[in-house]
Structure formats: structure tokens, C-alpha cells
GROMACS .gro file of C-alpha atoms in nm:
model
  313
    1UNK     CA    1   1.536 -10.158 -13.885
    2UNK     CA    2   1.833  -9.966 -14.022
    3UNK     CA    3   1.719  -9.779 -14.367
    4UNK     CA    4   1.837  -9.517 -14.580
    5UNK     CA    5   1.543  -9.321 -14.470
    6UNK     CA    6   1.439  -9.432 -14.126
    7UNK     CA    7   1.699  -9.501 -13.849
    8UNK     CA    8   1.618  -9.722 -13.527
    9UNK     CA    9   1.810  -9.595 -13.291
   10UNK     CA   10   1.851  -9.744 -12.984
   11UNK     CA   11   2.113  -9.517 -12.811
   12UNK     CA   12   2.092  -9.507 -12.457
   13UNK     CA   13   1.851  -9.810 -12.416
   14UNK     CA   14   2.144 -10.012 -12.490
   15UNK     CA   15   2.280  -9.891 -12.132
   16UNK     CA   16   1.938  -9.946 -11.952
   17UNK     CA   17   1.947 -10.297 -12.140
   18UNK     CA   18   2.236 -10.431 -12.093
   19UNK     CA   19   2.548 -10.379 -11.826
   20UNK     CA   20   2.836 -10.626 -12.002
   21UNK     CA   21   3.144 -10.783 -11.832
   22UNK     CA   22   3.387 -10.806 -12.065
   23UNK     CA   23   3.296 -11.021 -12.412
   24UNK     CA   24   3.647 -11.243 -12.421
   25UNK     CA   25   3.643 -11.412 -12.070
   26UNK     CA   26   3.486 -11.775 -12.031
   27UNK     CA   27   3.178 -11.778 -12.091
   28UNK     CA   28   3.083 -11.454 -12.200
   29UNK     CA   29   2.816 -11.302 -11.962
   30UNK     CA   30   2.648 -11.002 -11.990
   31UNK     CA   31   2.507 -10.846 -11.712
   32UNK     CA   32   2.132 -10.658 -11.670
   33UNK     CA   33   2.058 -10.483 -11.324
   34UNK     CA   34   1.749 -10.297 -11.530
   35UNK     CA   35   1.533 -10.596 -11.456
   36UNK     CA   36   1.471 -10.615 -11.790
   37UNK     CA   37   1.103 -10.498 -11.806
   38UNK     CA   38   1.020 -10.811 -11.645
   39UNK     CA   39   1.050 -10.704 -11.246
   40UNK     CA   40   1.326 -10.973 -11.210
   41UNK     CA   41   1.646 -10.873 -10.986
   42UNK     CA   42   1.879 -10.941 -11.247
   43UNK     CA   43   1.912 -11.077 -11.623
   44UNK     CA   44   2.220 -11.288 -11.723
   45UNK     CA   45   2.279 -11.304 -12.132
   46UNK     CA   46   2.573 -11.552 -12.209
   47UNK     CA   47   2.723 -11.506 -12.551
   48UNK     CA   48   2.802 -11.840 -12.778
   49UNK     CA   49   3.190 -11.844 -12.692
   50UNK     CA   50   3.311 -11.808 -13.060
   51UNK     CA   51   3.670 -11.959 -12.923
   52UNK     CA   52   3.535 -12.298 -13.017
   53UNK     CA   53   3.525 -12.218 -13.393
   54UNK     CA   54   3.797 -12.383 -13.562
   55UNK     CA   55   4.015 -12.255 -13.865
   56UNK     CA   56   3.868 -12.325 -14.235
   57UNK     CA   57   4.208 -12.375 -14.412
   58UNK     CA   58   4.073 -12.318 -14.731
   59UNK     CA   59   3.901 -12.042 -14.624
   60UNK     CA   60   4.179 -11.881 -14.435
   61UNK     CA   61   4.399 -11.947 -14.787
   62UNK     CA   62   4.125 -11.647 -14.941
   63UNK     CA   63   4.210 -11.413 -14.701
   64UNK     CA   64   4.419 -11.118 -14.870
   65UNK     CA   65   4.794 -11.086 -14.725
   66UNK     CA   66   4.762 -10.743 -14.567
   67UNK     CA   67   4.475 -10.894 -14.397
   68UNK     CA   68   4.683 -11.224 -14.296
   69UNK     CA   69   4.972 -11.025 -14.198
   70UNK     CA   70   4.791 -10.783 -13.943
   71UNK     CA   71   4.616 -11.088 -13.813
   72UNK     CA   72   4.297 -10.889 -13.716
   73UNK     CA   73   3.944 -10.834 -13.880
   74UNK     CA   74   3.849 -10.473 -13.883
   75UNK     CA   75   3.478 -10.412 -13.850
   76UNK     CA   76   3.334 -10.058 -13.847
   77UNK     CA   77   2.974 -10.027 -13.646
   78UNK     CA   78   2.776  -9.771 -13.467
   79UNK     CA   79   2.751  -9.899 -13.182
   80UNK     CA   80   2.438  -9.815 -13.047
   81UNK     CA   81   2.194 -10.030 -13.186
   82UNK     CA   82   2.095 -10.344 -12.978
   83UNK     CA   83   2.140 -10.657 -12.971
   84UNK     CA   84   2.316 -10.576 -13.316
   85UNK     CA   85   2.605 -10.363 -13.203
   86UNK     CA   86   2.587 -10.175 -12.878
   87UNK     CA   87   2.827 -10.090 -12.587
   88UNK     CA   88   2.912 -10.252 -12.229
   89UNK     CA   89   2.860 -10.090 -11.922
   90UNK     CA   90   3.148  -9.902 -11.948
   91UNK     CA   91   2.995  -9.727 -12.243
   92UNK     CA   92   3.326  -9.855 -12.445
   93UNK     CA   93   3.337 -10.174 -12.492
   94UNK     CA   94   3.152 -10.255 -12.831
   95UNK     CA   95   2.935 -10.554 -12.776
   96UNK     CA   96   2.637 -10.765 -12.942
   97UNK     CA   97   2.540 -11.010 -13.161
   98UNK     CA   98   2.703 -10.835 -13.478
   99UNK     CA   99   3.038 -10.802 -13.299
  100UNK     CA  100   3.079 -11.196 -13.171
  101UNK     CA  101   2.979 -11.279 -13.569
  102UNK     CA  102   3.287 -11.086 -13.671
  103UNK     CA  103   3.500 -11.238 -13.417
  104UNK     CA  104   3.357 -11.551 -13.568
  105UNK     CA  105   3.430 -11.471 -13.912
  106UNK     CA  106   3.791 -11.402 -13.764
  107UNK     CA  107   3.854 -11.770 -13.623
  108UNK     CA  108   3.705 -11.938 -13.980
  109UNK     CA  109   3.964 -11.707 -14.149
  110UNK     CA  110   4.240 -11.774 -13.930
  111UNK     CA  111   4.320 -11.453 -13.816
  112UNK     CA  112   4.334 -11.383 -13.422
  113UNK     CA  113   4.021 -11.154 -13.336
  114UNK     CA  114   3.756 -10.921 -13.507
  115UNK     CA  115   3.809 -10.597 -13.347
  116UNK     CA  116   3.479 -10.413 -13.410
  117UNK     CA  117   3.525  -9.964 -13.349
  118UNK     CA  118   3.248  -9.758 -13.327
  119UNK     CA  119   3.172  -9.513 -13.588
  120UNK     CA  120   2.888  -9.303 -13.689
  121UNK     CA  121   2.655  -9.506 -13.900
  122UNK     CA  122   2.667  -9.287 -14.257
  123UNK     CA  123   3.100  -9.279 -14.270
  124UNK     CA  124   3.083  -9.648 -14.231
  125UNK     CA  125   3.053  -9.755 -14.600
  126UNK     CA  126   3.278  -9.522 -14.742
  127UNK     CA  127   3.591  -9.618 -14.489
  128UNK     CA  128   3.592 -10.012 -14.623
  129UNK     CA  129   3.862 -10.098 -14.777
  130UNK     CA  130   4.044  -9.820 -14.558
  131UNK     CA  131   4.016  -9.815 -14.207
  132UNK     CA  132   3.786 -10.082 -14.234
  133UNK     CA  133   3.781 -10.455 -14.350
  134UNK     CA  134   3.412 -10.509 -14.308
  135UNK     CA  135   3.115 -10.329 -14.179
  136UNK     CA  136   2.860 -10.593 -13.984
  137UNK     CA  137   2.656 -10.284 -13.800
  138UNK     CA  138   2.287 -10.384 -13.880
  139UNK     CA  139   2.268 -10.296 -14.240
  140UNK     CA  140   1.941 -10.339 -14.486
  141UNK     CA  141   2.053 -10.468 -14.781
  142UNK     CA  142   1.936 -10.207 -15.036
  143UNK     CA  143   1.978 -10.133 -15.393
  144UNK     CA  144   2.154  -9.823 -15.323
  145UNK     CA  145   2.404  -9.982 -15.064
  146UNK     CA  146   2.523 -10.255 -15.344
  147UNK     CA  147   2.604  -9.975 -15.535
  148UNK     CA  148   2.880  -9.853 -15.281
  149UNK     CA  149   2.963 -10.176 -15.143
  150UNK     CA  150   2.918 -10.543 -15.179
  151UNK     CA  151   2.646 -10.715 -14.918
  152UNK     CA  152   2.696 -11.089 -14.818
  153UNK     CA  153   2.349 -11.110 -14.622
  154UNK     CA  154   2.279 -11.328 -14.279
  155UNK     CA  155   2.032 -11.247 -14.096
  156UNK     CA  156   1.631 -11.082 -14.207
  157UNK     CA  157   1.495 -10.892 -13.997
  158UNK     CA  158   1.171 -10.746 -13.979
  159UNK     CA  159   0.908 -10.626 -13.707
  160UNK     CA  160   0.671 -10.765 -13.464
  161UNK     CA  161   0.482 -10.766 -13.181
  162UNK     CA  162   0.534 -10.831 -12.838
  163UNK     CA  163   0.226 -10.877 -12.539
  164UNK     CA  164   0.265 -10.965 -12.159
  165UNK     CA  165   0.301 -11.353 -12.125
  166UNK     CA  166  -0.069 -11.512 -12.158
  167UNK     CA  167  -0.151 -11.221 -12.363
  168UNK     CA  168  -0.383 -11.076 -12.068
  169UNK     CA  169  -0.513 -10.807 -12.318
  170UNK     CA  170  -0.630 -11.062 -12.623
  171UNK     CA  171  -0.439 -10.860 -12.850
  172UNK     CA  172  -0.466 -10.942 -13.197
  173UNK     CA  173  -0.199 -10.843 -13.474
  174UNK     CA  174  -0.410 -10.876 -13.772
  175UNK     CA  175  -0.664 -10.657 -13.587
  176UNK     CA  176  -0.492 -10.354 -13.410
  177UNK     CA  177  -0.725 -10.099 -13.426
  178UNK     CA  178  -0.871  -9.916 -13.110
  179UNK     CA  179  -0.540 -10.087 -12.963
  180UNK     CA  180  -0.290  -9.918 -12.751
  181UNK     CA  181   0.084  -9.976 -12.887
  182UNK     CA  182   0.421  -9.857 -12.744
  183UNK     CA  183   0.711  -9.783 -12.995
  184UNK     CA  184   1.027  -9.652 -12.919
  185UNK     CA  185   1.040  -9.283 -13.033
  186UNK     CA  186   1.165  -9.182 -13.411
  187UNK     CA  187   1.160  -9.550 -13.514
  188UNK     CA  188   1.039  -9.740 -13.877
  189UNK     CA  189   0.810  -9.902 -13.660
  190UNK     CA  190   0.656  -9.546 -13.515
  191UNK     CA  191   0.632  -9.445 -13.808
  192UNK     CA  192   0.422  -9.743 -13.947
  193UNK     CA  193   0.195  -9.788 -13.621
  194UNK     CA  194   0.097  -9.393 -13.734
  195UNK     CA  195  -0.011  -9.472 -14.060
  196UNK     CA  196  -0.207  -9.796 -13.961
  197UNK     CA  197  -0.403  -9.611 -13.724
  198UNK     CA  198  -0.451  -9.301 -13.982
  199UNK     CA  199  -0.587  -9.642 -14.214
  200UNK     CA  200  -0.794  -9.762 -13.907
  201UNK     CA  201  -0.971  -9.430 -13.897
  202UNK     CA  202  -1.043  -9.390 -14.266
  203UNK     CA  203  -1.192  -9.749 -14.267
  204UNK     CA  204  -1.445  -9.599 -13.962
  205UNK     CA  205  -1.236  -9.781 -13.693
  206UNK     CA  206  -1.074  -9.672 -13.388
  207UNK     CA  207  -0.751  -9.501 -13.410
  208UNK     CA  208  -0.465  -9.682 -13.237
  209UNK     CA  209  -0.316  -9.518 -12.928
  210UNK     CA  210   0.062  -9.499 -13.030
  211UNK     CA  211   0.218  -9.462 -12.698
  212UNK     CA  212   0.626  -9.332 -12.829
  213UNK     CA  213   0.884  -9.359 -12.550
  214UNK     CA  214   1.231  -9.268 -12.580
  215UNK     CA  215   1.351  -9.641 -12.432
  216UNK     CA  216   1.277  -9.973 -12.546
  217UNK     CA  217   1.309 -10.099 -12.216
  218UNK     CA  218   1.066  -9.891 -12.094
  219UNK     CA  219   0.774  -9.915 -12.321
  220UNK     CA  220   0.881 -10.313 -12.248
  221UNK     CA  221   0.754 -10.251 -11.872
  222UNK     CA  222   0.471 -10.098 -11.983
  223UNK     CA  223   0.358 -10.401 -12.174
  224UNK     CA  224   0.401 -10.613 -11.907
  225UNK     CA  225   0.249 -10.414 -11.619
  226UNK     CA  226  -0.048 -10.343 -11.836
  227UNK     CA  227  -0.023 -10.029 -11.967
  228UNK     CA  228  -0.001 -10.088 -12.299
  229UNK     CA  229  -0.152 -10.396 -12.511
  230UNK     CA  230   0.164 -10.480 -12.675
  231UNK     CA  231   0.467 -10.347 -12.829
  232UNK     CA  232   0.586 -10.283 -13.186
  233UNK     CA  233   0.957 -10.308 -13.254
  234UNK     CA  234   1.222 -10.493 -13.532
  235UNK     CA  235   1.191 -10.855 -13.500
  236UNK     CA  236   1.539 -10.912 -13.327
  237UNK     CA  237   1.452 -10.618 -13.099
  238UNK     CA  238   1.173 -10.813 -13.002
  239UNK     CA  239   1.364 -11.140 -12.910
  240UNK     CA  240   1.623 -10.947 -12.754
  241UNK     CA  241   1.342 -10.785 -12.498
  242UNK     CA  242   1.162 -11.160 -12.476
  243UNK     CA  243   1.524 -11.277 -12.377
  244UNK     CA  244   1.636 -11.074 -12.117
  245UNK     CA  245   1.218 -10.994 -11.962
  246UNK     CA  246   1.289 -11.420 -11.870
  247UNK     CA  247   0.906 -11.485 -12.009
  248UNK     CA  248   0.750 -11.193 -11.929
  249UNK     CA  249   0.705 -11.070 -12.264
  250UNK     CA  250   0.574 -11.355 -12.609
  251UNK     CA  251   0.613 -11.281 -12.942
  252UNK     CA  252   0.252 -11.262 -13.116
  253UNK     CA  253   0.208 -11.256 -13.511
  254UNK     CA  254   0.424 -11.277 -13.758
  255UNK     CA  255   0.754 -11.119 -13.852
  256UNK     CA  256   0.654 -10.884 -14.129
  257UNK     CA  257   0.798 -10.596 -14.358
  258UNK     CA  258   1.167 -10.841 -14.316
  259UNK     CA  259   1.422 -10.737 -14.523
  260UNK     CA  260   1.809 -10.906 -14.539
  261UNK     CA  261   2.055 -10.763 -14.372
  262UNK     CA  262   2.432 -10.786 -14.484
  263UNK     CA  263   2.806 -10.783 -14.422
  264UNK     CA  264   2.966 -10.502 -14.617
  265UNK     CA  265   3.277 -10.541 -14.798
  266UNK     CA  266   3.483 -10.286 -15.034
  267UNK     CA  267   3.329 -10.327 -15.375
  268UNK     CA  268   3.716 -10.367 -15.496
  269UNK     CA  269   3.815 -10.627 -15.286
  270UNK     CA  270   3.668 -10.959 -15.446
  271UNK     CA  271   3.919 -11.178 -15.256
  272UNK     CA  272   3.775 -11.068 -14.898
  273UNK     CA  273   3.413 -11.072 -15.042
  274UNK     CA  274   3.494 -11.407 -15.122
  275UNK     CA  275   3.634 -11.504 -14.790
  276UNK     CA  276   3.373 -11.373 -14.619
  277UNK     CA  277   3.080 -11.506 -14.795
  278UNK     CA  278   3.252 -11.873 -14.733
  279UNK     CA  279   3.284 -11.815 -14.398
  280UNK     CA  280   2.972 -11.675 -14.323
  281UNK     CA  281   2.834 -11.989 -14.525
  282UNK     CA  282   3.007 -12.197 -14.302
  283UNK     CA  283   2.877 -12.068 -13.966
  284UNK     CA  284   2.530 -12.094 -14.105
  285UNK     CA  285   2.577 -12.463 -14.202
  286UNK     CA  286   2.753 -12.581 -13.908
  287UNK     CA  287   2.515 -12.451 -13.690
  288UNK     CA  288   2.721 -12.172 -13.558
  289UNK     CA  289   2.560 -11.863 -13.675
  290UNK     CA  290   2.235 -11.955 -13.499
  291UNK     CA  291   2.408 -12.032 -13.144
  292UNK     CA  292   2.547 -11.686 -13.160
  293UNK     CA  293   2.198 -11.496 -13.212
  294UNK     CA  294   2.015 -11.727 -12.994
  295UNK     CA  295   2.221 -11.602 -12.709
  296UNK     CA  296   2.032 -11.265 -12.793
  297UNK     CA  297   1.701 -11.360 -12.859
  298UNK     CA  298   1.738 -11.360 -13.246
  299UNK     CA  299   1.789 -11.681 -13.365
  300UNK     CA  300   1.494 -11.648 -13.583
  301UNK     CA  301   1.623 -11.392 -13.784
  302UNK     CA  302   1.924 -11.643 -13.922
  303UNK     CA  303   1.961 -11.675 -14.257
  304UNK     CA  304   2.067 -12.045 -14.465
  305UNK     CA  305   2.212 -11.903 -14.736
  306UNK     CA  306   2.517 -11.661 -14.798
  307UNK     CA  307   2.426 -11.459 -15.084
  308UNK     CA  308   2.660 -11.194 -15.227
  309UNK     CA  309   2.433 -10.859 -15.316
  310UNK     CA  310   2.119 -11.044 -15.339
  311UNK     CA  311   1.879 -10.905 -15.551
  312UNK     CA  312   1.587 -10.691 -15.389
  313UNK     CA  313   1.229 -10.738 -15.425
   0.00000   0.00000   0.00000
């Protein structure tokens, strides 16, 4: 979960993830020789192929003319945050779930491709408007974002728990105490597995083992070989792992601390936000935006509703 204070970064897990052939041909497959954390050879993720989106004309008619006339949708993301936004095998190559939405956004608009370029996550904002059209990169709608830029949200995202398949260790998420939980290191959901076991030990209970590891994938094949009772991660972290493990990892519990994510646009440009909002609206009710996440696991985390800067709880 991507925060103004805490940063999941997934970095080089995205490598041990995920190798990716290249995200235009047809269909899209992406690649895993990691096994996934499930002990499988190999773990094939095919992306929704956005090529079957038609043109919204009165969408596309939104669309400012510099926009029109270069044809392309710039989107700024740091790429290194998956199944958001990460890279391809060839460590260039931006891929992800975040990346086929903006190509999506692209063919509702009428414009050619989405071209999405890595850049470090705090000079995204500021370069809207600039070098960048949009900014899809995994952002938290937050108070203090709307104030530099305006949000059109689509996905929430939150964090859960994952167990081996069966749940072999009877863990239970309302009840983690004296449990032994793997996080990936430095992450919002570190953090939080810290202070519930600090709470565990006040209330006379046993502490949780927090077991930090600097890969995803690995504290993944942990969980499944038995190492650890379960794992704590975002929500579409979670599905992502469940997707590509083929089964060997569930989802147990509920999504909780979820939050919107959002779109960023240029607070100046109300023509794009515009276009943007109505064509994110449009993936969600044709179906579209959910086919896209699913490939990755996180078709839970879809939103219904397009809201520009939503208001935060």
C-alpha cells in the first residue's frame, strides 16, 4: 500500500515474480520460471488484450488537442511495484496491471497506445501536466495528494492474509496472536503485524513471530512449505501471489485497512480529468476494468464507480 508515509516496495521481487514477453503481442503472456512459491515448473499470466476495446466517440471528442495530436497517453509510474507497475524480464519493459489500464484508457480515448515510463515515485505528481498526461502508479488517494493533483479512483486496495491451500496450520485472522507471519521487509503491512503483536502482548497473549523477508516471493514459499502460518501483504499483492502459486496459496479473512486508489491528472487540466473519469467509468461498466485485474489476481480490488477526488474518511 503506497502512502505518504509508508512505501511497499516491491523492487526486485518483481524480477523473481514475473519474467514478461513482451505486453503488445497476441495474447499477452507473461512468463514465471520462479515457480511462483508454489513448486510448479512454470507460471503463465495472460493479460486481458486491451486491443479489443473500442473507441468512445464522445469520449475521444474530450480529449484535449495536444493530446489528440500526439496520439499517445503519457503515464508516469515507478515501476517497481507489482502487479501494479513493474518491469519485464528485461528489467525495461514497464509492465502490470496499472500499465494495460492506461493502454485501455488510450483505446476509449481514441488515441493509439498508453506509453507508461518509469520514474521515481515522489517526481511523479509534480511532472503532470508536463512530461506526463497521467500518473496510474499505485497511488492512495489522500487528502494531501488532491491538493497537488486531481484523483479519479478505480481500484481499493487494502491488506490480507494468505495460508497454504487447506489452511494446514488453522490459522485464524481475527485471532493472530502466538502466530508466525511473514511480511515483506519495510512494508505498511510490517509495520502493522509489529504493533498487533506489541497489542497481543499487552493483552497477556503471545507475541506474533513477524518473520520480514526482503522478497514477497519468498516469504510466499515459506507459507506454503510450512514455515510460516500465513502471510500478510496488500490485498492485490495477495491475489497476485494466489495467481501465479496456481492454488497453492487461499486468501483467508477479510480485506481490511482498504483505501481507493486513483488516476492522477494535472489539477489544471479539467478537460483530461474529464476524459479520463468517463473512460475509466466506462471500463468499469462494460466489464472491462475487471478482465484486466483478474488477469493479475486483483479483480477484487475493482471499483464501480469513477469518482473524481473522492472525499476521505
Amino acid at each position: 500500500m503506497r502512502k505518504l508515509t509508508t512505501v511497499s516496495v516491491i523492487a526486485a521481487a518483481a524480477f523473481a515474480l514475473v519474467g514478461c514477453s513482451d505486453p503488445q503481442s497476441t495474447p499477452t503472456a507473461q512468463q514465471s520460471d520462479s515457480a511462483a512459491a508454489s513448486g510448479n515448473t512454470k507460471t503463465a499470466i495472460t493479460s486481458f488484450d486491451v486491443s479489443t476495446i473500442p473507441t468512445v466517440d464522445e469520449i475521444a471528442a474530450l480529449v484535449p488537442q495536444a493530446i489528440k495530436e500526439r496520439n499517445i497517453l503519457r503515464n508516469g509510474a515507478s515501476t517497481d511495484y507489482a502487479p501494479g507497475e513493474f518491469r519485464a524480464e528485461d528489467g525495461q519493459t514497464p509492465v502490470g496491471y496499472d500499465i494495460d489500464i492506461v493502454k485501455a484508457l488510450a483505446r476509449v480515448m481514441g488515441l493509439s497506445d498508453g506509453v507508461t515510463t518509469h520514474a521515481e515515485f515522489p517526481t511523479i505528481l509534480p511532472a503532470l501536466g508536463t512530461k506526463f498526461d497521467v500518473a496510474a502508479s499505485s497511488f492512495t488517494i489522500t487528502d494531501e495528494r488532491i491538493q497537488q493533483a486531481h484523483m479519479i479512483s478505480y481500484v481499493n486496495v487494502g491488506s490480507a492474509f494468505a495460508v497454504a491451500k487447506g489452511n494446514p496450520k488453522k490459522f485464524d485472522p481475527t485471532n493472530v496472536c502466538g502466530s508466525t507471519i511473514g511480511v515483506q521487509n519495510g512494508t505498511f503491512q510490517h509495520e502493522y503485524a509489529q504493533e498487533l503483536s506489541k497489542k497481543c502482548v499487552t493483552e497477556g497473549k503471545k507475541e506474533i513471530k513477524v518473520m520480514p523477508l526482503d522478497l514477497q516471493t519468498d516469504v510466499a514459499t515459506k507459507v506454503v512449505g510450512g514455515q510460516y502460518d500465513a502471510t500478510f501483504a496488500d490485498s492485490t499483492v495477495v491475489g497476485y501471489s494466489i495467481e501465479l502459486s496456481q492454488g497453492a496459496l487461499e486468501q483467508v479473512g477479510d480485506v481490511i485497512e482498504a483505501l481507493p486508489q486513483g488516476i492522477a491528472v494535472a489539477q489544471n487540466d479539467e478537460a483530461l480529468t474529464q476524459a479520463v473519469q468517463k473512460a475509466m467509468q466506462y471500463l468499469m461498466d462494460k466489464g472491462y476494468l475487471t478482465k484486466i485485474l483478474a488477469a493479475y489476481g486483483a479483480q477484487n480490488a475493482a471499483l464501480s464507480n469513477a469518482e473524481v477526488d473522492p472525499v476521505q474518511q
